[in-house]
PDB file of C-alpha atoms in Angstrom:
ATOM      1  CA  UNK Z 229     100.641 183.399 103.420  1.00 97.00           C
ATOM      2  CA  UNK Z 230      97.387 182.354 105.091  1.00 97.00           C
ATOM      3  CA  UNK Z 231      97.353 181.903 108.849  1.00 97.00           C
ATOM      4  CA  UNK Z 232      94.908 181.869 111.721  1.00 97.00           C
ATOM      5  CA  UNK Z 233      94.859 185.054 113.767  1.00 94.00           C
ATOM      6  CA  UNK Z 234      92.657 186.694 116.383  1.00 92.00           C
ATOM      7  CA  UNK Z 235      92.010 190.307 117.316  1.00 85.00           C
ATOM      8  CA  UNK Z 236      91.417 189.635 120.988  1.00 90.00           C
ATOM      9  CA  UNK Z 237      90.866 186.928 123.573  1.00 93.00           C
ATOM     10  CA  UNK Z 238      87.615 185.000 123.638  1.00 94.00           C
ATOM     11  CA  UNK Z 239      85.801 181.925 122.411  1.00 95.00           C
ATOM     12  CA  UNK Z 240      86.480 179.956 119.229  1.00 96.00           C
ATOM     13  CA  UNK Z 241      84.656 182.608 117.204  1.00 96.00           C
ATOM     14  CA  UNK Z 242      87.601 185.036 117.559  1.00 95.00           C
ATOM     15  CA  UNK Z 243      89.736 182.836 115.270  1.00 96.00           C
ATOM     16  CA  UNK Z 244      89.882 183.933 111.646  1.00 95.00           C
ATOM     17  CA  UNK Z 245      91.973 183.603 108.492  1.00 96.00           C
ATOM     18  CA  UNK Z 246      94.480 186.420 108.014  1.00 96.00           C
ATOM     19  CA  UNK Z 247      97.172 187.194 105.463  1.00 96.00           C
ATOM     20  CA  UNK Z 248     100.640 187.607 106.957  1.00 95.00           C
ATOM     21  CA  UNK Z 249     104.159 187.761 105.603  1.00 96.00           C
ATOM     22  CA  UNK Z 250     105.845 184.407 105.120  1.00 97.00           C
ATOM     23  CA  UNK Z 251     108.677 184.011 107.645  1.00 97.00           C
ATOM     24  CA  UNK Z 252     112.288 183.314 106.751  1.00 98.00           C
ATOM     25  CA  UNK Z 253     114.551 180.786 108.413  1.00 98.00           C
ATOM     26  CA  UNK Z 254     117.192 182.380 110.602  1.00 98.00           C
ATOM     27  CA  UNK Z 255     120.425 180.837 111.906  1.00 98.00           C
ATOM     28  CA  UNK Z 256     119.935 177.220 113.054  1.00 98.00           C
ATOM     29  CA  UNK Z 257     116.330 177.337 111.823  1.00 98.00           C
ATOM     30  CA  UNK Z 258     114.338 175.756 109.017  1.00 98.00           C
ATOM     31  CA  UNK Z 259     111.259 176.923 107.157  1.00 98.00           C
ATOM     32  CA  UNK Z 260     108.531 174.254 107.090  1.00 98.00           C
ATOM     33  CA  UNK Z 261     105.788 174.093 104.477  1.00 98.00           C
ATOM     34  CA  UNK Z 262     102.968 172.904 106.723  1.00 98.00           C
ATOM     35  CA  UNK Z 263     100.746 170.002 105.715  1.00 98.00           C
ATOM     36  CA  UNK Z 264      98.910 169.587 109.020  1.00 98.00           C
ATOM     37  CA  UNK Z 265      98.812 171.137 112.490  1.00 98.00           C
ATOM     38  CA  UNK Z 266      97.535 169.516 115.666  1.00 98.00           C
ATOM     39  CA  UNK Z 267      95.016 171.189 117.974  1.00 98.00           C
ATOM     40  CA  UNK Z 268      95.551 170.954 121.736  1.00 96.00           C
ATOM     41  CA  UNK Z 269      93.793 172.143 124.905  1.00 92.00           C
ATOM     42  CA  UNK Z 270      96.663 174.553 125.522  1.00 92.00           C
ATOM     43  CA  UNK Z 271      95.761 176.248 122.221  1.00 94.00           C
ATOM     44  CA  UNK Z 272      92.280 176.986 123.561  1.00 93.00           C
ATOM     45  CA  UNK Z 273      93.785 178.296 126.809  1.00 90.00           C
ATOM     46  CA  UNK Z 274      96.048 180.689 124.906  1.00 89.00           C
ATOM     47  CA  UNK Z 275      93.177 181.733 122.635  1.00 94.00           C
ATOM     48  CA  UNK Z 276      90.872 182.609 125.535  1.00 91.00           C
ATOM     49  CA  UNK Z 277      93.263 184.130 128.065  1.00 86.00           C
ATOM     50  CA  UNK Z 278      96.832 184.339 126.801  1.00 79.00           C
ATOM     51  CA  UNK Z 279      97.905 181.158 128.599  1.00 73.00           C
ATOM     52  CA  UNK Z 280     101.592 180.902 129.413  1.00 67.00           C
ATOM     53  CA  UNK Z 281     102.417 184.008 127.388  1.00 63.00           C
ATOM     54  CA  UNK Z 282     100.576 186.149 129.923  1.00 60.00           C
ATOM     55  CA  UNK Z 283     100.568 189.105 127.541  1.00 62.00           C
ATOM     56  CA  UNK Z 284      97.850 191.582 126.694  1.00 63.00           C
ATOM     57  CA  UNK Z 285      97.913 190.621 123.017  1.00 74.00           C
ATOM     58  CA  UNK Z 286      97.042 187.204 121.557  1.00 81.00           C
ATOM     59  CA  UNK Z 287      99.829 185.019 120.194  1.00 80.00           C
ATOM     60  CA  UNK Z 288      99.674 183.118 116.924  1.00 89.00           C
ATOM     61  CA  UNK Z 289      98.394 179.678 117.852  1.00 95.00           C
ATOM     62  CA  UNK Z 290      99.652 176.170 117.190  1.00 96.00           C
ATOM     63  CA  UNK Z 291     102.637 174.060 118.230  1.00 97.00           C
ATOM     64  CA  UNK Z 292     102.064 170.666 116.564  1.00 98.00           C
ATOM     65  CA  UNK Z 293     103.313 170.547 112.997  1.00 98.00           C
ATOM     66  CA  UNK Z 294     103.976 168.081 110.206  1.00 98.00           C
ATOM     67  CA  UNK Z 295     105.217 169.134 106.803  1.00 98.00           C
ATOM     68  CA  UNK Z 296     108.173 169.458 104.455  1.00 98.00           C
ATOM     69  CA  UNK Z 297     111.342 171.512 104.915  1.00 98.00           C
ATOM     70  CA  UNK Z 298     111.171 174.361 102.402  1.00 98.00           C
ATOM     71  CA  UNK Z 299     114.466 176.079 103.237  1.00 98.00           C
ATOM     72  CA  UNK Z 300     117.231 175.955 105.842  1.00 98.00           C
ATOM     73  CA  UNK Z 301     118.990 178.802 107.584  1.00 98.00           C
ATOM     74  CA  UNK Z 302     122.723 179.193 108.187  1.00 98.00           C
ATOM     75  CA  UNK Z 303     124.341 176.496 110.278  1.00 98.00           C
ATOM     76  CA  UNK Z 304     121.711 173.763 109.926  1.00 98.00           C
ATOM     77  CA  UNK Z 305     123.336 170.349 109.489  1.00 97.00           C
ATOM     78  CA  UNK Z 306     120.587 167.891 110.453  1.00 96.00           C
ATOM     79  CA  UNK Z 307     117.874 168.688 107.897  1.00 98.00           C
ATOM     80  CA  UNK Z 308     117.669 169.646 104.227  1.00 98.00           C
ATOM     81  CA  UNK Z 309     115.004 170.992 101.860  1.00 98.00           C
ATOM     82  CA  UNK Z 310     112.546 168.251 100.935  1.00 98.00           C
ATOM     83  CA  UNK Z 311     112.790 166.386 104.261  1.00 98.00           C
ATOM     84  CA  UNK Z 312     109.434 165.395 105.736  1.00 98.00           C
ATOM     85  CA  UNK Z 313     109.433 166.456 109.375  1.00 98.00           C
ATOM     86  CA  UNK Z 314     107.228 166.703 112.433  1.00 98.00           C
ATOM     87  CA  UNK Z 315     107.713 168.504 115.702  1.00 98.00           C
ATOM     88  CA  UNK Z 316     106.732 171.055 118.326  1.00 98.00           C
ATOM     89  CA  UNK Z 317     108.591 174.311 117.618  1.00 97.00           C
ATOM     90  CA  UNK Z 318     109.577 176.593 120.492  1.00 94.00           C
ATOM     91  CA  UNK Z 319     107.063 175.397 123.102  1.00 92.00           C
ATOM     92  CA  UNK Z 320     106.223 176.873 125.557  1.00 87.00           C
ATOM     93  CA  UNK Z 321     107.008 180.036 123.574  1.00 89.00           C
ATOM     94  CA  UNK Z 322     104.742 181.040 120.658  1.00 89.00           C
ATOM     95  CA  UNK Z 323     105.240 179.180 117.377  1.00 94.00           C
ATOM     96  CA  UNK Z 324     102.305 179.892 115.045  1.00 95.00           C
ATOM     97  CA  UNK Z 325     101.714 176.513 113.395  1.00 98.00           C
ATOM     98  CA  UNK Z 326      98.138 177.364 112.347  1.00 98.00           C
ATOM     99  CA  UNK Z 327      99.517 178.641 109.045  1.00 98.00           C
ATOM    100  CA  UNK Z 328     100.897 177.671 105.651  1.00 98.00           C
ATOM    101  CA  UNK Z 329     104.516 178.033 106.800  1.00 98.00           C
ATOM    102  CA  UNK Z 330     106.381 178.174 110.098  1.00 98.00           C
ATOM    103  CA  UNK Z 331     110.005 178.575 111.107  1.00 98.00           C
ATOM    104  CA  UNK Z 332     111.456 176.269 113.728  1.00 98.00           C
ATOM    105  CA  UNK Z 333     114.793 175.604 115.365  1.00 98.00           C
ATOM    106  CA  UNK Z 334     116.048 172.618 113.398  1.00 98.00           C
ATOM    107  CA  UNK Z 335     116.523 170.565 116.544  1.00 97.00           C
ATOM    108  CA  UNK Z 336     112.908 171.036 117.599  1.00 98.00           C
ATOM    109  CA  UNK Z 337     111.944 168.775 114.680  1.00 98.00           C
ATOM    110  CA  UNK Z 338     112.577 165.194 113.625  1.00 98.00           C
ATOM    111  CA  UNK Z 339     112.014 163.220 110.451  1.00 98.00           C
ATOM    112  CA  UNK Z 340     108.407 162.117 110.099  1.00 98.00           C
ATOM    113  CA  UNK Z 341     107.908 158.377 110.608  1.00 97.00           C
ATOM    114  CA  UNK Z 342     107.310 156.845 107.186  1.00 95.00           C
ATOM    115  CA  UNK Z 343     104.339 154.882 108.483  1.00 95.00           C
ATOM    116  CA  UNK Z 344     102.353 157.984 109.398  1.00 98.00           C
ATOM    117  CA  UNK Z 345     100.507 160.443 107.198  1.00 98.00           C
ATOM    118  CA  UNK Z 346     101.089 164.132 107.839  1.00 98.00           C
ATOM    119  CA  UNK Z 347      97.711 164.276 109.599  1.00 98.00           C
ATOM    120  CA  UNK Z 348      98.697 161.470 111.957  1.00 98.00           C
ATOM    121  CA  UNK Z 349     102.170 162.907 112.510  1.00 98.00           C
ATOM    122  CA  UNK Z 350     100.716 166.313 113.399  1.00 98.00           C
ATOM    123  CA  UNK Z 351      98.728 164.628 116.165  1.00 98.00           C
ATOM    124  CA  UNK Z 352     101.846 163.288 117.839  1.00 98.00           C
ATOM    125  CA  UNK Z 353     104.394 165.947 118.941  1.00 98.00           C
ATOM    126  CA  UNK Z 354     102.885 167.901 121.852  1.00 98.00           C
ATOM    127  CA  UNK Z 355     100.766 165.096 123.307  1.00 98.00           C
ATOM    128  CA  UNK Z 356     103.431 162.469 122.638  1.00 98.00           C
ATOM    129  CA  UNK Z 357     106.265 164.512 124.134  1.00 98.00           C
ATOM    130  CA  UNK Z 358     104.071 165.315 127.130  1.00 98.00           C
ATOM    131  CA  UNK Z 359     103.428 161.623 127.732  1.00 98.00           C
ATOM    132  CA  UNK Z 360     107.089 160.700 127.134  1.00 98.00           C
ATOM    133  CA  UNK Z 361     108.481 163.394 129.405  1.00 98.00           C
ATOM    134  CA  UNK Z 362     105.962 162.541 132.141  1.00 98.00           C
ATOM    135  CA  UNK Z 363     106.498 158.795 132.051  1.00 98.00           C
ATOM    136  CA  UNK Z 364     110.153 158.490 131.078  1.00 98.00           C
ATOM    137  CA  UNK Z 365     112.003 161.695 131.948  1.00 97.00           C
ATOM    138  CA  UNK Z 366     110.049 162.550 135.112  1.00 97.00           C
ATOM    139  CA  UNK Z 367     108.723 159.262 136.535  1.00 98.00           C
ATOM    140  CA  UNK Z 368     111.285 156.847 135.017  1.00 98.00           C
ATOM    141  CA  UNK Z 369     108.672 154.132 134.467  1.00 98.00           C
ATOM    142  CA  UNK Z 370     110.170 150.646 134.586  1.00 98.00           C
ATOM    143  CA  UNK Z 371     108.982 147.140 133.660  1.00 98.00           C
ATOM    144  CA  UNK Z 372     106.447 145.718 136.081  1.00 98.00           C
ATOM    145  CA  UNK Z 373     105.437 149.019 137.624  1.00 98.00           C
ATOM    146  CA  UNK Z 374     101.755 149.896 137.930  1.00 98.00           C
ATOM    147  CA  UNK Z 375     100.793 153.064 136.049  1.00 98.00           C
ATOM    148  CA  UNK Z 376      97.447 154.870 136.332  1.00 98.00           C
ATOM    149  CA  UNK Z 377      96.580 157.203 133.436  1.00 98.00           C
ATOM    150  CA  UNK Z 378      93.624 159.543 133.775  1.00 98.00           C
ATOM    151  CA  UNK Z 379      91.555 160.390 130.684  1.00 97.00           C
ATOM    152  CA  UNK Z 380      93.200 157.474 128.913  1.00 98.00           C
ATOM    153  CA  UNK Z 381      91.248 157.982 125.674  1.00 97.00           C
ATOM    154  CA  UNK Z 382      92.270 161.639 125.346  1.00 96.00           C
ATOM    155  CA  UNK Z 383      95.054 163.301 123.413  1.00 97.00           C
ATOM    156  CA  UNK Z 384      97.840 162.763 125.945  1.00 98.00           C
ATOM    157  CA  UNK Z 385      96.218 159.805 127.642  1.00 98.00           C
ATOM    158  CA  UNK Z 386      95.918 157.496 124.637  1.00 98.00           C
ATOM    159  CA  UNK Z 387      99.598 158.002 123.814  1.00 98.00           C
ATOM    160  CA  UNK Z 388     100.635 157.617 127.466  1.00 98.00           C
ATOM    161  CA  UNK Z 389      98.907 154.226 127.603  1.00 98.00           C
ATOM    162  CA  UNK Z 390     100.951 153.015 124.636  1.00 98.00           C
ATOM    163  CA  UNK Z 391     104.245 154.454 125.895  1.00 98.00           C
ATOM    164  CA  UNK Z 392     103.792 152.992 129.380  1.00 98.00           C
ATOM    165  CA  UNK Z 393     102.955 149.624 127.879  1.00 98.00           C
ATOM    166  CA  UNK Z 394     106.037 149.792 125.645  1.00 98.00           C
ATOM    167  CA  UNK Z 395     108.058 150.391 128.819  1.00 98.00           C
ATOM    168  CA  UNK Z 396     106.735 147.135 130.265  1.00 98.00           C
ATOM    169  CA  UNK Z 397     104.314 148.636 132.793  1.00 98.00           C
ATOM    170  CA  UNK Z 398     100.979 147.301 134.002  1.00 98.00           C
ATOM    171  CA  UNK Z 399      98.664 150.039 132.710  1.00 98.00           C
ATOM    172  CA  UNK Z 400      95.352 151.136 134.223  1.00 98.00           C
ATOM    173  CA  UNK Z 401      93.314 153.844 132.513  1.00 98.00           C
ATOM    174  CA  UNK Z 402      90.264 155.859 133.456  1.00 98.00           C
ATOM    175  CA  UNK Z 403      87.697 156.415 130.703  1.00 97.00           C
ATOM    176  CA  UNK Z 404      83.977 156.432 130.169  1.00 96.00           C
ATOM    177  CA  UNK Z 405      82.497 153.072 129.211  1.00 96.00           C
ATOM    178  CA  UNK Z 406      82.103 153.982 125.521  1.00 96.00           C
ATOM    179  CA  UNK Z 407      85.892 154.221 125.267  1.00 97.00           C
ATOM    180  CA  UNK Z 408      86.821 151.059 127.170  1.00 98.00           C
ATOM    181  CA  UNK Z 409      87.325 148.899 124.079  1.00 98.00           C
ATOM    182  CA  UNK Z 410      89.454 151.627 122.507  1.00 98.00           C
ATOM    183  CA  UNK Z 411      91.667 151.992 125.601  1.00 98.00           C
ATOM    184  CA  UNK Z 412      92.073 148.241 125.940  1.00 98.00           C
ATOM    185  CA  UNK Z 413      93.009 148.113 122.268  1.00 98.00           C
ATOM    186  CA  UNK Z 414      95.838 150.529 123.046  1.00 98.00           C
ATOM    187  CA  UNK Z 415      97.233 147.986 125.477  1.00 98.00           C
ATOM    188  CA  UNK Z 416      95.689 148.942 128.822  1.00 98.00           C
ATOM    189  CA  UNK Z 417      95.464 146.010 131.236  1.00 98.00           C
ATOM    190  CA  UNK Z 418      92.559 147.514 133.176  1.00 98.00           C
ATOM    191  CA  UNK Z 419      90.058 150.298 132.472  1.00 98.00           C
ATOM    192  CA  UNK Z 420      88.006 152.086 135.137  1.00 98.00           C
ATOM    193  CA  UNK Z 421      84.716 153.816 134.290  1.00 97.00           C
ATOM    194  CA  UNK Z 422      85.204 157.035 136.250  1.00 94.00           C
ATOM    195  CA  UNK Z 423      81.506 157.931 135.854  1.00 93.00           C
ATOM    196  CA  UNK Z 424      80.417 154.913 137.887  1.00 96.00           C
ATOM    197  CA  UNK Z 425      83.440 153.862 139.962  1.00 96.00           C
ATOM    198  CA  UNK Z 426      85.652 155.810 142.354  1.00 96.00           C
ATOM    199  CA  UNK Z 427      89.110 155.220 140.938  1.00 97.00           C
ATOM    200  CA  UNK Z 428      90.612 155.485 144.428  1.00 96.00           C
ATOM    201  CA  UNK Z 429      88.776 152.261 145.293  1.00 95.00           C
ATOM    202  CA  UNK Z 430      89.566 150.468 142.032  1.00 96.00           C
ATOM    203  CA  UNK Z 431      93.252 151.383 141.622  1.00 97.00           C
ATOM    204  CA  UNK Z 432      95.696 150.431 144.368  1.00 96.00           C
ATOM    205  CA  UNK Z 433      99.463 150.002 144.829  1.00 98.00           C
ATOM    206  CA  UNK Z 434     100.163 152.402 141.956  1.00 98.00           C
ATOM    207  CA  UNK Z 435     103.726 153.510 141.213  1.00 98.00           C
ATOM    208  CA  UNK Z 436     103.003 156.354 138.763  1.00 98.00           C
ATOM    209  CA  UNK Z 437      99.895 158.443 138.124  1.00 98.00           C
ATOM    210  CA  UNK Z 438      99.673 160.664 135.042  1.00 98.00           C
ATOM    211  CA  UNK Z 439      97.058 163.316 135.843  1.00 96.00           C
ATOM    212  CA  UNK Z 440      95.791 165.053 132.717  1.00 94.00           C
ATOM    213  CA  UNK Z 441      92.600 166.298 134.419  1.00 93.00           C
ATOM    214  CA  UNK Z 442      93.658 168.482 137.347  1.00 89.00           C
ATOM    215  CA  UNK Z 443      91.422 169.809 140.100  1.00 88.00           C
ATOM    216  CA  UNK Z 444      90.661 167.191 142.743  1.00 90.00           C
ATOM    217  CA  UNK Z 445      92.236 164.415 140.689  1.00 92.00           C
ATOM    218  CA  UNK Z 446      95.729 165.123 142.050  1.00 92.00           C
ATOM    219  CA  UNK Z 447      94.869 164.902 145.780  1.00 93.00           C
ATOM    220  CA  UNK Z 448      92.613 161.908 145.175  1.00 94.00           C
ATOM    221  CA  UNK Z 449      95.350 160.165 143.180  1.00 96.00           C
ATOM    222  CA  UNK Z 450      97.673 160.242 146.181  1.00 96.00           C
ATOM    223  CA  UNK Z 451      95.365 157.671 147.779  1.00 96.00           C
ATOM    224  CA  UNK Z 452      96.179 155.152 145.037  1.00 98.00           C
ATOM    225  CA  UNK Z 453      99.983 155.293 145.391  1.00 98.00           C
ATOM    226  CA  UNK Z 454     102.269 152.834 147.097  1.00 98.00           C
ATOM    227  CA  UNK Z 455     105.191 154.252 149.131  1.00 97.00           C
ATOM    228  CA  UNK Z 456     107.607 156.113 146.857  1.00 97.00           C
ATOM    229  CA  UNK Z 457     104.976 156.584 144.173  1.00 98.00           C
ATOM    230  CA  UNK Z 458     104.569 159.784 142.166  1.00 97.00           C
ATOM    231  CA  UNK Z 459     101.738 161.850 140.683  1.00 96.00           C
ATOM    232  CA  UNK Z 460     102.855 163.718 137.553  1.00 96.00           C
ATOM    233  CA  UNK Z 461     100.418 166.596 137.111  1.00 94.00           C
ATOM    234  CA  UNK Z 462      99.969 168.040 133.633  1.00 93.00           C
ATOM    235  CA  UNK Z 463      96.852 170.122 134.123  1.00 83.00           C
ATOM    236  CA  UNK Z 464      97.378 172.460 137.071  1.00 68.00           C
ATOM    237  CA  UNK Z 465     100.431 174.443 138.200  1.00 65.00           C
ATOM    238  CA  UNK Z 466      99.023 174.876 141.741  1.00 58.00           C
ATOM    239  CA  UNK Z 467     100.871 171.808 142.932  1.00 60.00           C
ATOM    240  CA  UNK Z 468     102.937 173.128 145.850  1.00 65.00           C
ATOM    241  CA  UNK Z 469     100.229 172.151 148.313  1.00 81.00           C
ATOM    242  CA  UNK Z 470      99.935 168.709 146.744  1.00 87.00           C
ATOM    243  CA  UNK Z 471     103.688 168.174 147.027  1.00 87.00           C
ATOM    244  CA  UNK Z 472     103.485 169.249 150.672  1.00 87.00           C
ATOM    245  CA  UNK Z 473     100.675 166.758 151.274  1.00 88.00           C
ATOM    246  CA  UNK Z 474     102.552 163.951 149.509  1.00 92.00           C
ATOM    247  CA  UNK Z 475     105.891 164.329 151.272  1.00 92.00           C
ATOM    248  CA  UNK Z 476     104.876 163.201 154.809  1.00 93.00           C
ATOM    249  CA  UNK Z 477     103.231 160.133 153.248  1.00 94.00           C
ATOM    250  CA  UNK Z 478     106.443 159.064 151.533  1.00 95.00           C
ATOM    251  CA  UNK Z 479     104.954 160.047 148.172  1.00 97.00           C
ATOM    252  CA  UNK Z 480     105.877 162.550 145.450  1.00 95.00           C
ATOM    253  CA  UNK Z 481     104.030 165.038 143.278  1.00 94.00           C
ATOM    254  CA  UNK Z 482     105.505 166.902 140.317  1.00 94.00           C
ATOM    255  CA  UNK Z 483     103.945 169.496 138.014  1.00 92.00           C
ATOM    256  CA  UNK Z 484     105.350 169.344 134.476  1.00 93.00           C
ATOM    257  CA  UNK Z 485     105.279 171.543 131.359  1.00 93.00           C
ATOM    258  CA  UNK Z 486     106.257 169.853 128.107  1.00 96.00           C
ATOM    259  CA  UNK Z 487     109.413 171.127 126.378  1.00 95.00           C
ATOM    260  CA  UNK Z 488     110.484 171.047 122.741  1.00 95.00           C
ATOM    261  CA  UNK Z 489     112.989 168.219 122.345  1.00 94.00           C
ATOM    262  CA  UNK Z 490     114.255 166.660 119.127  1.00 95.00           C
ATOM    263  CA  UNK Z 491     115.597 163.512 120.782  1.00 96.00           C
ATOM    264  CA  UNK Z 492     112.217 162.877 122.399  1.00 97.00           C
ATOM    265  CA  UNK Z 493     110.604 163.158 118.973  1.00 98.00           C
ATOM    266  CA  UNK Z 494     113.052 160.598 117.623  1.00 98.00           C
ATOM    267  CA  UNK Z 495     112.166 158.245 120.483  1.00 98.00           C
ATOM    268  CA  UNK Z 496     108.480 158.612 119.617  1.00 98.00           C
ATOM    269  CA  UNK Z 497     109.255 157.972 115.942  1.00 98.00           C
ATOM    270  CA  UNK Z 498     111.137 154.809 116.908  1.00 98.00           C
ATOM    271  CA  UNK Z 499     108.104 153.530 118.809  1.00 98.00           C
ATOM    272  CA  UNK Z 500     105.915 154.284 115.784  1.00 98.00           C
ATOM    273  CA  UNK Z 501     108.260 152.427 113.447  1.00 97.00           C
ATOM    274  CA  UNK Z 502     108.338 149.479 115.876  1.00 97.00           C
ATOM    275  CA  UNK Z 503     104.536 149.292 115.842  1.00 97.00           C
ATOM    276  CA  UNK Z 504     104.245 150.251 119.529  1.00 98.00           C
ATOM    277  CA  UNK Z 505     102.724 153.725 119.118  1.00 98.00           C
ATOM    278  CA  UNK Z 506      99.968 155.094 116.921  1.00 97.00           C
ATOM    279  CA  UNK Z 507      98.192 158.444 117.297  1.00 98.00           C
ATOM    280  CA  UNK Z 508      94.408 158.443 117.011  1.00 98.00           C
ATOM    281  CA  UNK Z 509      92.854 161.285 115.000  1.00 98.00           C
ATOM    282  CA  UNK Z 510      89.184 161.773 115.786  1.00 96.00           C
ATOM    283  CA  UNK Z 511      88.667 164.604 113.291  1.00 97.00           C
ATOM    284  CA  UNK Z 512      90.631 166.522 110.669  1.00 98.00           C
ATOM    285  CA  UNK Z 513      89.382 169.881 109.470  1.00 98.00           C
ATOM    286  CA  UNK Z 514      90.783 172.434 106.991  1.00 98.00           C
ATOM    287  CA  UNK Z 515      92.743 175.367 108.402  1.00 98.00           C
ATOM    288  CA  UNK Z 516      89.818 177.676 107.690  1.00 97.00           C
ATOM    289  CA  UNK Z 517      87.740 175.740 110.235  1.00 98.00           C
ATOM    290  CA  UNK Z 518      90.043 176.338 113.196  1.00 98.00           C
ATOM    291  CA  UNK Z 519      87.124 177.736 115.205  1.00 97.00           C
ATOM    292  CA  UNK Z 520      85.166 174.521 114.668  1.00 97.00           C
ATOM    293  CA  UNK Z 521      88.219 172.500 115.734  1.00 98.00           C
ATOM    294  CA  UNK Z 522      88.464 174.492 118.961  1.00 97.00           C
ATOM    295  CA  UNK Z 523      84.770 173.999 119.570  1.00 96.00           C
ATOM    296  CA  UNK Z 524      85.262 170.235 119.250  1.00 95.00           C
ATOM    297  CA  UNK Z 525      88.044 170.028 121.814  1.00 93.00           C
ATOM    298  CA  UNK Z 526      86.214 172.307 124.243  1.00 90.00           C
ATOM    299  CA  UNK Z 527      83.165 170.063 124.280  1.00 88.00           C
ATOM    300  CA  UNK Z 528      85.307 167.402 125.925  1.00 80.00           C
ATOM    301  CA  UNK Z 529      85.261 163.657 125.469  1.00 77.00           C
ATOM    302  CA  UNK Z 530      87.281 163.780 122.246  1.00 84.00           C
ATOM    303  CA  UNK Z 531      89.016 160.489 121.471  1.00 93.00           C
ATOM    304  CA  UNK Z 532      92.640 161.108 120.549  1.00 95.00           C
ATOM    305  CA  UNK Z 533      93.390 164.338 118.664  1.00 97.00           C
ATOM    306  CA  UNK Z 534      91.858 166.923 116.348  1.00 98.00           C
ATOM    307  CA  UNK Z 535      94.042 168.097 113.430  1.00 98.00           C
ATOM    308  CA  UNK Z 536      93.938 170.980 110.957  1.00 98.00           C
ATOM    309  CA  UNK Z 537      94.965 170.322 107.358  1.00 98.00           C
ATOM    310  CA  UNK Z 538      96.638 172.966 105.201  1.00 98.00           C
ATOM    311  CA  UNK Z 539      96.084 173.202 101.450  1.00 95.00           C
ATOM    312  CA  UNK Z 540      98.576 175.209  99.394  1.00 95.00           C
ATOM    313  CA  UNK Z 541      97.501 177.005  96.253  1.00 77.00           C
TER     314      UNK Z 541
END
């Protein structure tokens, strides 16, 4: 089968089409015939440096997938050949969704929402689960709370706005002015132009901050919180010092890595079917143009997600 591989770490140019053996579904696994695969910043991190794998050899990239179950392994009871599915296999371990086929634990997938195309569904798993696990599992956002979402037009951010709004929160997003109408259209109650306004002056009495940016954004976000508030950091693992700074102030800080979770996918699908969640796809490119897709996300400022489409001969 065709897949995207790389001989070494580096820029987008190291990505290339390779021929590899088609995998087979093992116990409790399914084989998915891939229709589309999402592209995420973590993919670029793994491509350039090995990311979470920390190895001296590159891993096969891609965690977001939407496609059709081709075959099931022994013991699978939740899915059958022909089912349309989407999901995030194995994360944070390697999955290899930049390919024609991928195997996945059956419970790392869910049935694709009928209202989404495969391209749209492939944009949802990693970013959507990240937003869900940050807002719901970690911060336990409740109706009436004030939620600040950084980079609200981005891959995680635009889904986090919709999820927080569906939870009944008052949502404030940071975004450049060109994206204000888009972010408001997602349901945000307020939008701050971070290029012209210091968000620490414009956002006050915040209960939950979702930090998708990292760097100085975490420490600065503490200034916006009311007592008991929390910063959920998605971009930087160096959060021990931030947690130490937050504690004496009666605040909290938590670094989070998204995990594969079938029930979370089903919750996202329910929001889609209810009309409360819709992934934005800024560009879809064929699998062969994976390098161009990585170049797009590395330029920054992408609205929503970039997706690779897979054609089968």
